[in-house]
Amino acid sequence: MIRRNWLPLAVLAALALAPVAGFASSYETTLMARIMILAMAAVSLSFLVGGAGLASLGHAAAVGVGAYAVVVLDAQGVTEAAIVLPVAIVAAALFSLLTGAIAIRTSGVHFIMITLAFGQMAFFTASSLSAYGGDDGYTLYSRTEVAGARLLENRLAFHYIVLGALALTWAVCAMLLASRFGRVLRAARENAQRVEAIGLAPYPFRLTAYVIAGAIAGVAGVLLANATEFVSPAILSWQRSGELLFMVILGGIGRLWGAMLGAVVFVLLETWLAEITPHWRMIFGPLLVIAVLTMRNGLSGLVHRRHG
Amino acid sequence: MTTQLLLVQALNGLQLGILLFLVAAGLTLVFGVMDFINLAHGVQYMLGAYLGASLAAATGSFWWGLLLALPAALLAGLLLEVLVFRHLYVRDHLSQVLATFGVILFLNQGVKLVWGAAPLESPIPALLEGGVEIMPGLQYPLYRIAVLGAGIVTAGGLWWLVERTRAGMLVRAGATNAPMVSALGIDINRLFTMVFAFGAMLAGFAGVLAGPIFSVEPGMGDNVLILAFVVIVIGGIGSIRGAFIAALLVGLIDTLGKSLMPDLMRLFLDASSARQTGAALASMLVYVAMAAILAFRPAGLFPVRA
């Protein structure tokens, strides 16, 4: 377990030690929080893409539903985590259940496009919520409270809560994939007809996976809203869904932790290039193309090959 | 909502649909024949608009701009095909999405670097200035009618090319079964390159036409790209006829929705929130239509592969 997963464990350990090792400034913890939250969403997407073979181009919508749950409750004066978190999870799961029930009937390219369509619907719905800022977004004046305490306002506490959520996400997704449920998912990804032939319908398994991934993305949305203290429709735009998908592919589809690696590299590269030049996308774009053309199994594939 | 306004909006919708068709035609052929998802098709539309506007400014004539922008867009498409896309045909859809997204990032930023972030001005040619009286007391811009006409003529030409010529026959055969066409001794790679460059030129043409109507700015291709994808998925991937009907449908739904929804919302909301909510809900309508159509016909309205 440890030998095969040394790299993601090292990444998690580094993130755990970073604040103690002197990386505790507001800028550094904000950057790390962004990495960890996006990694969480990317791991849940990797569970879908790599595990169930469902390449969703609307995953940011589920993140957005979670974030908007925080906003809607905040506007009612509710900031207690014991209420916010369950509401966000149920809302994101419900959104995934409704959209997934239709989307999973299609496959391949059509699945990509229909999840994109649902993502766009969510985006325009968020833009239409004039009570919550509409296009301009909504500023949260305080973070979510835990049992009445302003725990998340504490930089260190927030850092470790997000880290714990990421580790938990990875563990839960890995355990699900290794379970009987996960075996059916993987088998259906390889050959749905054979799975049907042995008497199992892939549809409910896929839908369950879609809902689970959506619920995790919802939690990531709650954390993201708290990290930035601002929510706008931009967080559920299709470009965000695309970026999540790229973290998954960049990291390598076959391994869940690849998505974590992809998120780390993506955010660091984006931040670093943006500091060098305002035209960083002109460098970032070709890098993406080169990465796709040269790395068939993503970053985790490179690591894996070197270590046999 | 008067009938006059309704007529104007319907014409606007048809004209948006025609532009969408020009973009979607290349996309659906590339998708159908090569099984290749090209997210960068939208930036080819943007490139067309920029080339058209800047060449028109340089030569002092919209027509020279149009005439020079078409081969330039064709060349840009060829260059991208040779440099990047050719190496992606054998890869899975996700890799194609990722790599072509990289191309979008590069070109959107590149356009900003060359032409600046501010919208570029693209004046209406003098010949097509002014309006036409389409109904007693109702003026409609001549340029928009010309766009509609040019689009319909192009669509007709495309139909003739695809349905009545040998090259078109090969393209249709390629969309149905590419390996079989290749086995019959056709150089499928050359066919791919031709279809690709032609599609890029059509998107560029749409961009030049759209220049004087919409603003020419970085990222203008992104929204059109998403709508074009909606069009080809509704129409059935690889089907030109499907793309034509779906493009008009999407253009009409989007335009009419945007003018009718805010009025509809005013029944429930106050004026300012009705405007915002209505506009957002209207933007959503095409996606609702797509989801509804895919729920009942998962392969689109006119599926090519049975």
XYZ file of C-alpha atoms in Angstrom:
614
model
C 0.000 0.000 0.000
C 2.690 2.472 1.055
C 5.178 1.379 -1.623
C 2.688 1.784 -4.405
C 1.325 5.084 -3.100
C 4.508 6.719 -1.839
C 4.147 9.773 -4.028
C 0.602 10.877 -3.056
C 1.379 10.055 0.580
C 4.474 12.246 0.273
C 2.351 15.057 -1.224
C -0.145 14.798 1.644
C 2.663 14.672 4.205
C 4.298 17.729 2.631
C 0.982 19.589 2.806
C 0.602 18.534 6.449
C 4.105 19.709 7.354
C 4.129 22.890 5.230
C 2.564 25.263 7.819
C 4.931 23.947 10.486
C 7.933 24.239 8.164
C 7.422 27.950 7.688
C 4.905 28.111 4.837
C 2.191 29.680 6.952
C 1.710 33.107 5.387
C -1.717 34.097 4.171
C -0.562 33.838 0.537
C 0.915 30.372 0.971
C -1.996 28.877 2.888
C -4.467 30.354 0.402
C -2.545 28.778 -2.478
C -2.369 25.421 -0.690
C -6.077 25.549 0.151
C -6.867 26.156 -3.528
C -4.676 23.213 -4.531
C -6.243 20.879 -1.977
C -9.838 21.843 -2.725
C -9.373 21.511 -6.482
C -7.539 18.215 -5.862
C -10.575 16.997 -3.942
C -12.910 17.822 -6.804
C -10.438 16.320 -9.286
C -10.118 13.056 -7.312
C -13.906 12.678 -7.253
C -13.943 13.322 -11.015
C -11.122 10.810 -11.498
C -13.272 8.272 -9.634
C -15.932 8.889 -12.289
C -13.674 9.045 -15.355
C -11.134 6.396 -14.455
C -13.377 4.158 -12.385
C -16.739 4.295 -14.092
C -15.647 5.537 -17.528
C -17.967 8.541 -17.242
C -16.103 11.569 -18.652
C -18.190 14.425 -17.278
C -17.624 17.938 -18.624
C -19.978 19.393 -16.028
C -18.318 18.502 -12.753
C -17.803 22.143 -11.768
C -21.598 22.436 -11.611
C -21.722 20.065 -8.629
C -18.951 22.100 -6.977
C -21.010 25.201 -7.681
C -24.172 23.715 -6.161
C -22.215 23.123 -2.948
C -20.835 26.662 -2.983
C -24.258 28.182 -3.667
C -25.739 26.176 -0.782
C -23.383 28.150 1.475
C -24.499 31.393 -0.174
C -28.238 30.710 0.050
C -27.998 29.687 3.712
C -25.747 32.676 4.478
C -28.389 35.009 3.060
C -30.884 33.435 5.505
C -28.394 33.977 8.324
C -27.513 30.293 8.667
C -23.748 29.713 8.916
C -23.604 26.606 11.119
C -21.568 23.784 9.521
C -23.877 21.138 10.994
C -26.622 22.569 8.754
C -24.594 23.952 5.825
C -22.626 20.790 5.102
C -25.552 18.328 5.006
C -27.632 20.760 2.936
C -24.769 21.227 0.455
C -24.169 17.487 0.196
C -27.847 16.683 -0.299
C -28.244 19.507 -2.841
C -25.198 18.408 -4.874
C -26.232 14.743 -4.686
C -29.776 15.590 -5.760
C -28.506 17.712 -8.660
C -26.279 14.808 -9.732
C -29.122 12.325 -9.366
C -31.470 14.360 -11.579
C -28.903 15.187 -14.266
C -27.178 11.803 -14.069
C -30.460 9.909 -14.501
C -30.730 11.445 -17.985
C -27.036 11.778 -18.877
C -26.084 8.180 -18.108
C -28.609 6.960 -20.672
C -26.174 8.282 -23.294
C -22.547 7.306 -23.734
C -19.240 8.466 -25.166
C -19.245 11.866 -26.851
C -22.926 12.374 -26.154
C -22.305 11.922 -22.448
C -19.579 14.576 -22.543
C -21.921 16.954 -24.358
C -24.999 16.376 -22.212
C -23.042 16.856 -18.975
C -21.711 20.066 -20.532
C -25.298 21.103 -21.255
C -26.377 20.476 -17.665
C -23.333 22.380 -16.464
C -24.346 25.341 -18.632
C -27.898 25.180 -17.269
C -26.515 25.354 -13.737
C -24.260 28.251 -14.789
C -27.135 30.266 -16.221
C -29.346 29.428 -13.240
C -26.656 30.817 -10.941
C -26.424 33.936 -13.144
C -30.174 34.425 -12.816
C -30.182 34.360 -9.005
C -30.439 38.129 -8.666
C -31.125 37.772 -4.933
C -27.625 36.272 -4.577
C -25.702 38.716 -6.742
C -26.491 37.243 -10.158
C -23.521 37.643 -12.510
C -21.613 39.742 -9.987
C -21.458 37.035 -7.354
C -21.971 37.097 -3.613
C -19.479 38.070 -0.915
C -19.561 36.023 2.288
C -18.836 38.248 5.269
C -18.052 35.366 7.590
C -16.974 31.781 7.113
C -19.054 28.794 8.099
C -19.069 28.219 11.867
C -18.456 24.865 13.541
C -20.759 24.411 16.556
C -20.951 28.186 16.884
C -17.146 28.618 16.894
C -15.395 30.573 14.167
C -12.975 27.693 13.632
C -12.580 28.187 9.863
C -11.400 31.778 10.333
C -8.240 30.280 11.820
C -5.774 29.806 8.971
C -4.129 26.692 10.408
C -7.374 25.026 11.416
C -8.790 25.617 7.941
C -5.628 24.209 6.361
C -5.880 20.953 8.286
C -9.627 20.629 7.809
C -9.199 20.921 4.031
C -6.269 18.500 4.117
C -8.348 16.029 6.122
C -11.199 16.364 3.613
C -8.812 15.660 0.725
C -7.276 12.613 2.428
C -10.745 11.318 3.277
C -11.906 11.835 -0.316
C -8.959 9.852 -1.641
C -9.471 7.050 0.918
C -13.220 6.789 0.297
C -12.868 6.791 -3.512
C -10.038 4.226 -3.392
C -12.028 1.962 -1.055
C -15.124 2.262 -3.248
C -13.132 1.331 -6.352
C -11.617 -1.673 -4.591
C -14.987 -2.896 -3.318
C -17.450 -5.152 -5.107
C -19.303 -2.013 -6.212
C -16.100 -0.652 -7.746
C -15.380 -3.942 -9.502
C -18.761 -3.820 -11.212
C -18.085 -0.204 -12.243
C -14.699 -1.064 -13.712
C -16.044 -4.164 -15.417
C -18.873 -2.127 -16.973
C -16.334 0.434 -18.176
C -14.348 -2.307 -19.919
C -17.308 -4.186 -21.347
C -20.868 -3.292 -20.426
C -22.320 -6.160 -22.464
C -20.481 -8.814 -20.469
C -21.590 -7.244 -17.205
C -25.165 -7.409 -18.459
C -24.619 -11.001 -19.554
C -23.754 -12.062 -16.018
C -26.967 -10.496 -14.815
C -25.973 -7.040 -13.593
C -27.388 -3.806 -15.007
C -24.594 -1.150 -15.133
C -27.044 1.779 -14.984
C -27.767 1.873 -11.208
C -24.083 1.336 -10.436
C -23.049 4.195 -12.708
C -25.756 6.478 -11.369
C -24.681 5.743 -7.783
C -21.061 6.559 -8.674
C -22.211 9.776 -10.361
C -24.171 10.826 -7.264
C -21.281 10.005 -4.909
C -18.827 12.012 -7.021
C -21.324 14.887 -7.119
C -21.743 14.840 -3.329
C -17.954 14.984 -2.829
C -17.759 17.857 -5.309
C -20.459 19.583 -3.237
C -18.244 19.368 -0.142
C -15.378 20.799 -2.211
C -17.751 23.626 -3.158
C -18.483 24.414 0.509
C -14.747 24.554 1.216
C -14.068 26.642 -1.888
C -16.730 29.179 -0.888
C -15.124 29.412 2.555
C -11.601 29.675 1.158
C -12.387 32.567 -1.193
C -15.282 34.058 0.842
C -16.804 34.911 -2.510
C -18.995 32.891 -4.871
C -19.853 33.841 -8.442
C -21.286 31.892 -11.388
C -17.730 31.726 -12.788
C -16.957 28.785 -10.505
C -19.430 26.646 -12.434
C -18.456 27.745 -15.933
C -17.545 25.059 -18.438
C -13.911 26.214 -18.417
C -13.722 25.208 -14.726
C -15.116 21.771 -15.601
C -12.519 21.564 -18.358
C -9.735 22.446 -15.942
C -10.840 19.726 -13.523
C -10.846 17.236 -16.359
C -7.341 18.350 -17.299
C -6.059 17.807 -13.790
C -7.406 14.265 -14.023
C -5.864 13.620 -17.437
C -2.629 15.418 -16.602
C -2.246 13.209 -13.537
C -3.153 10.047 -15.389
C -6.594 8.480 -15.623
C -5.735 5.037 -14.296
C -4.785 6.170 -10.803
C -6.954 8.166 -8.399
C -4.004 9.972 -6.850
C -2.918 11.090 -10.289
C -5.688 13.694 -10.043
C -4.100 15.029 -6.847
C -0.777 15.330 -8.621
C -2.505 16.942 -11.594
C -4.120 19.558 -9.326
C -0.815 20.378 -7.631
C 1.042 20.769 -10.925
C -1.840 22.656 -12.586
C -2.284 25.267 -9.840
C 1.448 25.761 -9.222
C 2.185 26.098 -12.936
C -0.733 28.491 -13.421
C 0.360 30.632 -10.440
C 4.037 30.615 -11.401
C 3.470 31.438 -15.072
C 0.993 34.192 -14.151
C 3.711 35.830 -12.071
C 6.164 35.789 -14.986
C 3.931 37.211 -17.683
C 0.344 38.391 -18.093
C 0.324 36.303 -21.276
C 0.974 33.090 -19.342
C -1.742 31.261 -21.234
C 0.411 31.437 -24.362
C 2.912 29.221 -22.549
C 0.369 27.160 -20.626
C -1.636 26.221 -23.741
C 1.259 24.695 -25.713
C 2.435 22.932 -22.521
C -0.964 21.243 -22.321
C -0.711 20.177 -25.967
C 2.814 18.831 -25.465
C 1.759 17.025 -22.293
C -1.041 15.266 -24.153
C 1.107 14.386 -27.155
C 4.036 13.017 -25.165
C 2.509 11.509 -22.016
C 0.033 8.730 -22.669
C -0.623 7.926 -19.018
C -0.158 11.310 -17.445
C 2.255 12.280 -14.686
C 1.489 9.249 -12.538
C 2.332 7.083 -15.565
C 5.789 8.664 -15.744
C 6.431 7.963 -12.077
C 5.110 4.461 -12.350
C 7.271 3.618 -15.381
C 10.448 4.794 -13.706
C 9.777 2.592 -10.723
C 8.884 -0.409 -12.793
C -44.593 42.072 -27.931
C -45.902 43.249 -31.266
C -45.862 41.175 -34.447
C -43.304 43.605 -35.888
C -40.869 42.986 -33.054
C -41.548 39.268 -33.290
C -40.709 39.342 -37.007
C -37.469 41.231 -36.386
C -36.464 38.814 -33.640
C -37.314 35.816 -35.814
C -35.083 37.233 -38.574
C -32.297 37.833 -36.038
C -32.745 34.265 -34.837
C -32.508 32.841 -38.355
C -29.386 34.885 -38.988
C -27.741 33.645 -35.771
C -28.777 30.150 -36.832
C -27.109 30.582 -40.234
C -23.853 31.725 -38.618
C -24.035 28.795 -36.216
C -24.562 26.477 -39.161
C -21.392 27.736 -40.878
C -19.412 26.986 -37.720
C -21.209 23.725 -36.985
C -20.841 22.381 -40.549
C -17.064 22.092 -40.253
C -17.344 20.797 -36.711
C -19.831 18.067 -37.560
C -17.835 16.908 -40.607
C -14.576 16.764 -38.649
C -16.371 15.038 -35.825
C -18.259 12.660 -38.085
C -15.463 11.763 -40.492
C -12.482 11.745 -38.152
C -14.209 11.058 -34.834
C -12.258 14.055 -33.568
C -13.553 16.521 -30.940
C -12.106 19.880 -31.887
C -12.760 22.407 -29.140
C -10.460 24.783 -31.056
C -13.038 25.165 -33.828
C -14.416 28.222 -32.021
C -11.092 30.041 -32.131
C -11.037 29.525 -35.895
C -14.262 31.528 -36.008
C -12.601 34.170 -33.836
C -9.512 34.152 -36.029
C -11.706 34.686 -39.086
C -13.340 37.715 -37.466
C -9.962 39.212 -36.485
C -8.384 38.531 -39.868
C -11.398 39.967 -41.657
C -11.510 43.110 -39.511
C -7.781 43.839 -39.600
C -7.368 43.019 -43.311
C -10.364 45.222 -44.075
C -8.770 48.036 -42.077
C -5.434 47.514 -43.846
C -6.872 47.424 -47.375
C -9.613 49.945 -46.652
C -12.264 47.645 -48.058
C -14.509 45.065 -46.360
C -14.547 43.019 -49.567
C -10.763 42.757 -49.830
C -10.739 41.846 -46.148
C -13.249 39.058 -46.763
C -11.423 37.854 -49.864
C -8.035 37.723 -48.111
C -9.347 36.415 -44.764
C -10.779 33.253 -46.335
C -7.468 31.816 -47.620
C -5.775 33.047 -44.418
C -8.310 31.135 -42.296
C -7.821 28.098 -44.535
C -4.045 28.298 -44.021
C -4.435 28.703 -40.266
C -6.594 25.585 -40.223
C -4.043 23.647 -42.287
C -1.214 24.769 -40.033
C -3.060 23.666 -36.877
C -3.953 20.345 -38.505
C -0.361 19.585 -39.460
C 1.186 20.822 -36.192
C -1.253 19.490 -33.609
C -4.488 17.844 -34.647
C -3.041 15.220 -37.015
C -1.326 13.572 -34.061
C -4.582 13.357 -32.119
C -6.848 11.399 -34.490
C -5.785 8.045 -33.043
C -6.098 9.245 -29.447
C -9.167 8.987 -27.214
C -11.722 11.796 -26.975
C -10.456 13.037 -23.626
C -6.944 13.609 -24.959
C -8.437 15.488 -27.902
C -10.488 17.685 -25.575
C -7.418 18.448 -23.476
C -5.056 19.235 -26.346
C -7.530 21.371 -28.262
C -8.312 23.268 -25.042
C -4.589 24.050 -24.915
C -4.875 25.462 -28.440
C -7.824 27.645 -27.321
C -5.815 29.068 -24.403
C -2.904 29.832 -26.719
C -4.907 31.485 -29.488
C -7.250 33.472 -27.208
C -4.209 34.930 -25.488
C -2.305 35.285 -28.760
C -5.120 37.388 -30.191
C -4.920 39.601 -27.094
C -1.174 39.959 -27.556
C -1.428 40.925 -31.236
C -4.619 42.989 -31.323
C -5.062 43.969 -27.653
C -7.856 43.076 -25.231
C -10.233 45.817 -26.409
C -12.865 44.873 -29.008
C -11.841 45.507 -32.593
C -13.969 47.711 -34.799
C -15.393 46.097 -37.888
C -17.502 48.555 -39.889
C -20.351 47.523 -42.150
C -19.352 47.831 -45.845
C -20.745 50.977 -47.494
C -22.620 48.943 -50.084
C -24.700 47.225 -47.393
C -25.332 50.172 -45.090
C -28.816 51.277 -44.181
C -32.034 49.355 -43.924
C -34.752 47.818 -46.005
C -38.448 48.233 -45.396
C -39.616 44.640 -44.877
C -43.074 45.672 -43.707
C -44.836 49.025 -43.882
C -42.993 51.177 -41.361
C -40.525 48.455 -40.367
C -36.858 48.855 -41.269
C -34.433 45.933 -41.081
C -30.652 46.381 -41.527
C -29.544 45.501 -45.053
C -26.302 43.948 -43.791
C -28.161 41.401 -41.683
C -30.278 40.421 -44.677
C -27.092 40.036 -46.720
C -25.619 37.767 -44.012
C -28.762 35.666 -44.070
C -28.587 35.430 -47.863
C -24.858 34.632 -47.941
C -25.365 31.932 -45.334
C -28.239 30.331 -47.222
C -26.266 30.369 -50.483
C -23.271 28.815 -48.713
C -25.496 26.183 -47.112
C -26.894 25.368 -50.555
C -23.407 25.135 -52.034
C -22.322 22.897 -49.201
C -25.336 20.661 -49.732
C -24.446 20.374 -53.420
C -20.803 19.663 -52.579
C -21.595 16.954 -50.052
C -24.537 15.327 -51.815
C -23.672 15.694 -55.506
C -19.893 15.580 -55.950
C -17.348 12.783 -55.710
C -15.454 14.508 -52.881
C -18.726 14.866 -50.988
C -19.519 11.208 -51.551
C -16.171 10.273 -49.992
C -16.856 12.561 -47.034
C -20.263 10.965 -46.470
C -18.761 7.508 -46.808
C -16.026 8.521 -44.366
C -18.600 9.674 -41.831
C -20.394 6.335 -42.058
C -17.351 4.052 -42.048
C -13.878 5.563 -42.340
C -11.853 2.322 -42.183
C -13.920 0.912 -45.066
C -13.240 3.984 -47.234
C -9.559 3.625 -46.462
C -9.652 -0.078 -47.363
C -11.157 0.815 -50.759
C -7.973 2.666 -51.663
C -8.821 6.266 -50.759
C -6.092 8.288 -49.068
C -8.104 8.908 -45.925
C -5.473 11.193 -44.370
C -5.603 13.563 -47.327
C -9.387 13.536 -47.112
C -9.136 14.357 -43.399
C -6.822 17.293 -44.048
C -9.078 18.646 -46.804
C -12.225 18.384 -44.700
C -10.434 19.993 -41.806
C -9.092 22.974 -43.730
C -12.445 23.477 -45.450
C -14.243 23.426 -42.088
C -11.782 25.974 -40.702
C -12.461 28.242 -43.685
C -16.246 28.011 -43.183
C -15.826 28.928 -39.502
C -13.560 31.802 -40.551
C -16.183 32.931 -43.095
C -18.799 32.977 -40.338
C -16.373 35.015 -38.234
C -15.874 37.634 -40.978
C -19.641 37.920 -41.492
C -20.277 38.164 -37.741
C -17.622 40.878 -37.268
C -19.800 43.926 -38.011
C -22.757 42.486 -36.019
C -21.153 41.182 -32.813
C -18.059 42.616 -31.178
C -14.709 41.242 -32.348
C -12.946 40.372 -29.092
C -10.790 37.642 -27.516
C -12.843 34.657 -26.389
C -15.696 35.466 -28.818
C -15.344 31.941 -30.199
C -15.996 30.154 -26.909
C -19.733 30.785 -26.697
C -20.202 30.073 -30.375
C -18.252 26.833 -29.980
C -20.498 25.581 -27.197
C -23.619 26.495 -29.182
C -22.151 24.808 -32.281
C -21.603 21.646 -30.251
C -25.201 21.808 -29.080
C -26.199 22.143 -32.743
C -24.269 19.114 -33.961
C -25.382 16.956 -31.054
C -29.045 17.884 -31.615
C -28.697 17.428 -35.374
C -26.866 14.119 -35.158
C -23.096 14.010 -35.397
C -21.808 13.981 -38.986
C -25.094 15.073 -40.558
C -25.016 18.324 -42.553
C -28.797 18.317 -42.927
C -29.165 17.766 -39.180
C -26.719 20.593 -38.469
C -28.692 22.963 -40.718
C -32.049 22.272 -39.091
C -30.610 22.203 -35.573
C -28.685 25.456 -36.162
C -31.848 27.312 -37.233
C -33.691 25.776 -34.275
C -31.001 26.826 -31.794
C -30.717 30.311 -33.321
C -34.471 30.848 -33.107
C -34.839 29.412 -29.596
C -31.944 31.494 -28.300
C -32.960 34.798 -29.902
C -36.705 34.541 -29.362
C -36.126 33.258 -25.829
C -33.928 36.241 -25.024
C -36.561 38.715 -26.184
C -39.612 36.903 -24.804
C -38.374 35.562 -21.460
C -37.825 38.916 -19.696
C -41.396 39.934 -20.619
C -42.670 36.600 -19.366
C -40.730 36.985 -16.114
C -42.241 40.418 -15.564
C -45.484 38.633 -14.718
C -43.814 37.268 -11.577
C -40.966 39.657 -10.754
C -40.164 43.363 -10.639
C -38.680 44.943 -13.777
C -34.949 44.805 -13.024
C -34.806 41.279 -11.646
C -37.140 40.145 -14.417
C -34.625 41.386 -16.968
C -31.734 39.542 -15.341
C -33.598 36.357 -14.509
C -35.288 36.284 -17.903
C -32.023 36.723 -19.787
C -30.341 33.953 -17.813
C -33.273 31.577 -18.209
C -33.345 32.353 -21.919
C -29.665 31.427 -22.241
C -30.578 28.138 -20.630
C -33.350 27.286 -23.111
C -31.106 25.777 -25.820
C -29.510 23.444 -23.297
C -32.918 22.386 -22.031
C -33.893 21.668 -25.635
C -30.721 19.647 -26.160
C -31.182 17.615 -22.976
C -34.809 16.941 -23.898
C -33.928 15.839 -27.431
C -31.056 13.621 -26.252
C -33.257 12.066 -23.562
C -35.609 10.795 -26.277
C -33.218 10.437 -29.221
C -29.755 9.748 -27.745
C -28.107 9.942 -31.209
C -29.708 13.256 -32.243
C -32.406 14.077 -34.799
C -30.628 12.738 -37.904
C -28.169 10.044 -36.820
C -25.600 9.163 -39.504
C -24.501 5.838 -38.118
C -27.483 3.539 -37.792
